[in-house]
């Protein structure tokens, strides 16, 4: 399989991911041998510039969450390279990793599961400071109050427990947990998927405000295209463990080059019943990542696929300036 | 939660908002469980009486007078003393004996449960958290021990260890047991061995439960969230895994306490546990067995308190389960 070439970062790159792979072995039988592997992430490359938001979209099971987790080394990568400010994350020692974690944080999808129910939210928010031995107890308390105010929580609520908060408030707590470390990068793993629509926009606006204020860089993982369009500077589209298209948000939504992206975009509902749209409905299901299709992984569902697509895996290359796609017939539909 | 989330208290007013911990909420629910509260009261009384035995008991522990043998309850002996619960064949005062025995039986059960729970919890945490070969070794050992039927292995171990004079027991252990139970070093050696044998067979239930809970808790996202902040394994275990895995362990501890109490009594009843002159409820029952047809009140003397304590512990367990199980919030 051809190694995907790395999109060259133009300027100040914060995070560089090169040919990242994460394969989960499936053990079976009496001897617990590996009988198959799930190729959750199978050669993904991208770069995130300082201060930007890179959106990562795709269907459930396409590997976008695994990509985020592997970048933070919450999941052990099978192969590939992750460079954060030039430092190799995947090879960092225990101590180096601990230092790196100060700069790389994550906000989880489920605000109900990601907070320890037996710890007050104040303690929860301060945990990062405690782990890294930052400040005295009173300094930490001050900092917690400051951060809580910043994410829109009342600091008097610091002694309460997670079950006393609503979903949106909990997600703010999750953001505060990450924010208190003064990170450079925050991986947002579907941070609004579990929230009500009305709360979603509040949390998205908060994330955007924090980004401007603290110069944060986001790797924003989501399956909701409207959300991603709203918040991202650039967007990467994943399908079955691979990146199929990566471009500036505007470019991508205006003129997608990959048929899969095209299909996704036509599926975005428009709040106007009079608008007649040509919707591309994909046939079939996402194939199993245990045994992906030959050639281009999208070919069994692609309406412009030709014979070459069954045999040859298209390279992920720059079709136009800053617009990358992995398709033999990019934009020809 | 009702108090904490009361909508009438605005955030602005609550300058020093302090809400209940989950433990406080559980405690509040426990207090509403009437039977459990009564049982707790009964149990505390039993333990207090047991420890105050030397003060309350009308006769010294080893007092005996053959002329006053087999007196019925509330009768007056040759010395003019009232025997509240009667006397046994050699004229020991059963009421006094019962109090001294309570101290031995109840503390033995408590110590066995504490040891077994500690061992079970620690091994469960280690096996569940680190998994792999550590888990395999501990779990297989636990399974190996639990394949033996309980009573026979108890009898065999007890007859080998407790009867033998040359099993070494560290001095500080016999000293500790002696002080807690108010018995001589020679007697406490045997008690310590019984405790050891019972503990060895009792930790497996708690261990299994803890391991299962740790498996469940360690997959929670808040564990990963702490790891993302850079938390060490030790911190995650102590700060997040242990507190979240604990509630069912507390409930199960009451079962353990009950089991230990009954096992010790059974062992002593069969003459293989704690032996005379150290009195326990079990060996009092053993003595009474020979006279149960002529003097049916004699076996009742130790067995009624045993029954009451066992029931009380069960109700406390019920109350704890209701208080700690979040799925039964409705109550």
Short mmCIF file of N, CA and C in Angstrom, two decimals, chain B residues 156-227:
data_model
loop_
_atom_site.label_atom_id
_atom_site.label_comp_id
_atom_site.label_asym_id
_atom_site.label_seq_id
_atom_site.Cartn_x
_atom_site.Cartn_y
_atom_site.Cartn_z
N UNK B 156 -10.07 -29.55 58.34
CA UNK B 156 -8.72 -30.11 58.17
C UNK B 156 -7.68 -29.09 58.63
N UNK B 157 -7.81 -27.85 58.10
CA UNK B 157 -6.84 -26.81 58.46
C UNK B 157 -6.83 -26.59 59.98
N UNK B 158 -8.03 -26.51 60.54
CA UNK B 158 -8.12 -26.23 61.96
C UNK B 158 -7.47 -27.36 62.76
N UNK B 159 -7.75 -28.61 62.36
CA UNK B 159 -7.20 -29.70 63.15
C UNK B 159 -5.69 -29.79 63.02
N UNK B 160 -5.17 -29.41 61.83
CA UNK B 160 -3.71 -29.45 61.67
C UNK B 160 -3.06 -28.30 62.45
N UNK B 161 -3.57 -27.08 62.20
CA UNK B 161 -2.90 -25.90 62.74
C UNK B 161 -3.18 -25.69 64.22
N UNK B 162 -4.46 -25.67 64.54
CA UNK B 162 -4.84 -25.21 65.88
C UNK B 162 -4.42 -26.21 66.94
N UNK B 163 -4.50 -27.48 66.61
CA UNK B 163 -4.15 -28.50 67.59
C UNK B 163 -2.65 -28.59 67.80
N UNK B 164 -1.91 -28.17 66.76
CA UNK B 164 -0.46 -28.36 66.84
C UNK B 164 0.18 -27.30 67.74
N UNK B 165 1.13 -27.77 68.52
CA UNK B 165 1.79 -26.86 69.46
C UNK B 165 2.95 -26.13 68.79
N UNK B 166 3.43 -26.68 67.65
CA UNK B 166 4.67 -26.09 67.12
C UNK B 166 4.46 -25.21 65.90
N UNK B 167 3.23 -24.75 65.67
CA UNK B 167 3.04 -23.74 64.63
C UNK B 167 3.43 -22.39 65.22
N UNK B 168 4.44 -21.75 64.61
CA UNK B 168 4.89 -20.49 65.21
C UNK B 168 3.88 -19.36 64.95
N UNK B 169 3.57 -18.61 65.97
CA UNK B 169 2.75 -17.41 65.81
C UNK B 169 3.55 -16.23 66.35
N UNK B 170 3.77 -15.20 65.53
CA UNK B 170 4.56 -14.06 66.00
C UNK B 170 4.01 -13.47 67.30
N UNK B 171 4.92 -13.08 68.17
CA UNK B 171 4.54 -12.60 69.49
C UNK B 171 3.59 -11.42 69.47
N UNK B 172 3.81 -10.48 68.51
CA UNK B 172 2.98 -9.28 68.54
C UNK B 172 1.52 -9.61 68.21
N UNK B 173 1.33 -10.67 67.44
CA UNK B 173 -0.05 -11.04 67.10
C UNK B 173 -0.77 -11.60 68.32
N UNK B 174 -0.10 -12.54 69.03
CA UNK B 174 -0.73 -13.08 70.23
C UNK B 174 -0.95 -11.98 71.26
N UNK B 175 0.02 -11.06 71.34
CA UNK B 175 -0.12 -9.96 72.30
C UNK B 175 -1.34 -9.11 71.95
N UNK B 176 -1.47 -8.79 70.65
CA UNK B 176 -2.60 -7.98 70.20
C UNK B 176 -3.93 -8.67 70.49
N UNK B 177 -4.02 -9.93 70.09
CA UNK B 177 -5.26 -10.67 70.31
C UNK B 177 -5.56 -10.75 71.81
N UNK B 178 -4.51 -10.99 72.59
CA UNK B 178 -4.68 -11.09 74.04
C UNK B 178 -5.27 -9.82 74.64
N UNK B 179 -4.74 -8.68 74.20
CA UNK B 179 -5.22 -7.40 74.73
C UNK B 179 -6.66 -7.15 74.30
N UNK B 180 -6.94 -7.35 73.01
CA UNK B 180 -8.28 -7.05 72.49
C UNK B 180 -9.32 -7.94 73.14
N UNK B 181 -8.98 -9.19 73.38
CA UNK B 181 -9.99 -10.12 73.87
C UNK B 181 -9.87 -10.39 75.37
N UNK B 182 -8.86 -9.84 75.99
CA UNK B 182 -8.69 -10.02 77.42
C UNK B 182 -8.42 -11.45 77.82
N UNK B 183 -7.52 -12.10 77.08
CA UNK B 183 -7.21 -13.49 77.42
C UNK B 183 -5.70 -13.67 77.50
N UNK B 184 -5.28 -14.79 78.08
CA UNK B 184 -3.86 -15.06 78.28
C UNK B 184 -3.18 -15.36 76.95
N UNK B 185 -1.86 -15.30 76.94
CA UNK B 185 -1.11 -15.48 75.72
C UNK B 185 -1.29 -16.89 75.16
N UNK B 186 -1.39 -17.86 76.03
CA UNK B 186 -1.56 -19.24 75.60
C UNK B 186 -2.91 -19.40 74.88
N UNK B 187 -3.94 -18.79 75.46
CA UNK B 187 -5.25 -18.87 74.82
C UNK B 187 -5.28 -18.08 73.51
N UNK B 188 -4.63 -16.91 73.53
CA UNK B 188 -4.72 -16.07 72.34
C UNK B 188 -3.96 -16.68 71.17
N UNK B 189 -3.01 -17.57 71.45
CA UNK B 189 -2.31 -18.24 70.36
C UNK B 189 -3.30 -19.05 69.53
N UNK B 190 -4.15 -19.78 70.22
CA UNK B 190 -5.14 -20.59 69.51
C UNK B 190 -6.14 -19.70 68.77
N UNK B 191 -6.60 -18.64 69.45
CA UNK B 191 -7.54 -17.73 68.80
C UNK B 191 -6.92 -17.14 67.53
N UNK B 192 -5.64 -16.74 67.64
CA UNK B 192 -4.96 -16.16 66.48
C UNK B 192 -4.92 -17.15 65.32
N UNK B 193 -4.66 -18.41 65.66
CA UNK B 193 -4.61 -19.42 64.59
C UNK B 193 -5.98 -19.61 63.95
N UNK B 194 -7.01 -19.60 64.76
CA UNK B 194 -8.37 -19.73 64.22
C UNK B 194 -8.67 -18.54 63.29
N UNK B 195 -8.29 -17.35 63.76
CA UNK B 195 -8.48 -16.15 62.94
C UNK B 195 -7.78 -16.32 61.60
N UNK B 196 -6.55 -16.82 61.66
CA UNK B 196 -5.75 -17.01 60.45
C UNK B 196 -6.45 -17.95 59.47
N UNK B 197 -6.88 -19.09 60.00
CA UNK B 197 -7.52 -20.10 59.15
C UNK B 197 -8.79 -19.55 58.52
N UNK B 198 -9.61 -18.88 59.34
CA UNK B 198 -10.86 -18.34 58.82
C UNK B 198 -10.61 -17.25 57.78
N UNK B 199 -9.64 -16.39 58.05
CA UNK B 199 -9.33 -15.30 57.11
C UNK B 199 -8.88 -15.88 55.77
N UNK B 200 -8.05 -16.92 55.85
CA UNK B 200 -7.50 -17.53 54.64
C UNK B 200 -8.61 -17.99 53.71
N UNK B 201 -9.72 -18.43 54.29
CA UNK B 201 -10.80 -18.95 53.45
C UNK B 201 -11.87 -17.90 53.14
N UNK B 202 -11.78 -16.72 53.74
CA UNK B 202 -12.90 -15.78 53.61
C UNK B 202 -12.68 -14.65 52.61
N UNK B 203 -11.47 -14.44 52.13
CA UNK B 203 -11.20 -13.23 51.34
C UNK B 203 -11.68 -13.34 49.91
N UNK B 204 -12.02 -14.56 49.48
CA UNK B 204 -12.24 -14.77 48.05
C UNK B 204 -13.49 -14.04 47.53
N UNK B 205 -14.55 -14.05 48.32
CA UNK B 205 -15.77 -13.37 47.86
C UNK B 205 -15.54 -11.89 47.60
N UNK B 206 -14.92 -11.23 48.58
CA UNK B 206 -14.63 -9.79 48.43
C UNK B 206 -13.66 -9.55 47.28
N UNK B 207 -12.69 -10.42 47.17
CA UNK B 207 -11.72 -10.27 46.08
C UNK B 207 -12.42 -10.30 44.72
N UNK B 208 -13.30 -11.29 44.55
CA UNK B 208 -14.00 -11.41 43.25
C UNK B 208 -14.83 -10.15 42.97
N UNK B 209 -15.54 -9.71 43.99
CA UNK B 209 -16.40 -8.55 43.85
C UNK B 209 -15.56 -7.31 43.48
N UNK B 210 -14.47 -7.13 44.21
CA UNK B 210 -13.61 -5.96 43.99
C UNK B 210 -13.02 -6.01 42.58
N UNK B 211 -12.55 -7.18 42.18
CA UNK B 211 -11.95 -7.30 40.86
C UNK B 211 -12.98 -6.92 39.80
N UNK B 212 -14.19 -7.44 39.96
CA UNK B 212 -15.24 -7.13 39.00
C UNK B 212 -15.55 -5.65 38.96
N UNK B 213 -15.62 -5.03 40.15
CA UNK B 213 -15.90 -3.60 40.22
C UNK B 213 -14.79 -2.80 39.55
N UNK B 214 -13.55 -3.22 39.80
CA UNK B 214 -12.42 -2.49 39.20
C UNK B 214 -12.45 -2.61 37.68
N UNK B 215 -12.78 -3.79 37.19
CA UNK B 215 -12.92 -3.95 35.74
C UNK B 215 -13.92 -2.95 35.19
N UNK B 216 -15.01 -2.80 35.94
CA UNK B 216 -16.06 -1.90 35.50
C UNK B 216 -15.62 -0.44 35.59
N UNK B 217 -15.02 -0.07 36.72
CA UNK B 217 -14.66 1.33 36.95
C UNK B 217 -13.51 1.76 36.05
N UNK B 218 -12.54 0.87 35.84
CA UNK B 218 -11.36 1.29 35.09
C UNK B 218 -11.67 1.63 33.64
N UNK B 219 -12.81 1.17 33.15
CA UNK B 219 -13.18 1.50 31.77
C UNK B 219 -13.98 2.80 31.69
N UNK B 220 -14.30 3.38 32.84
CA UNK B 220 -15.07 4.63 32.82
C UNK B 220 -14.23 5.75 32.21
N UNK B 221 -14.94 6.68 31.62
CA UNK B 221 -14.20 7.72 30.91
C UNK B 221 -13.43 8.64 31.86
N UNK B 222 -13.94 8.80 33.09
CA UNK B 222 -13.22 9.71 33.98
C UNK B 222 -11.85 9.18 34.36
N UNK B 223 -11.66 7.87 34.24
CA UNK B 223 -10.32 7.31 34.46
C UNK B 223 -9.40 7.78 33.34
N UNK B 224 -9.90 7.66 32.11
CA UNK B 224 -9.11 8.09 30.97
C UNK B 224 -8.87 9.59 31.02
N UNK B 225 -9.87 10.30 31.50
CA UNK B 225 -9.75 11.74 31.61
C UNK B 225 -8.60 12.12 32.56
N UNK B 226 -8.47 11.38 33.65
CA UNK B 226 -7.37 11.64 34.57
C UNK B 226 -6.03 11.26 33.95
N UNK B 227 -6.07 10.18 33.20
CA UNK B 227 -4.83 9.75 32.54
C UNK B 227 -4.38 10.82 31.55
#
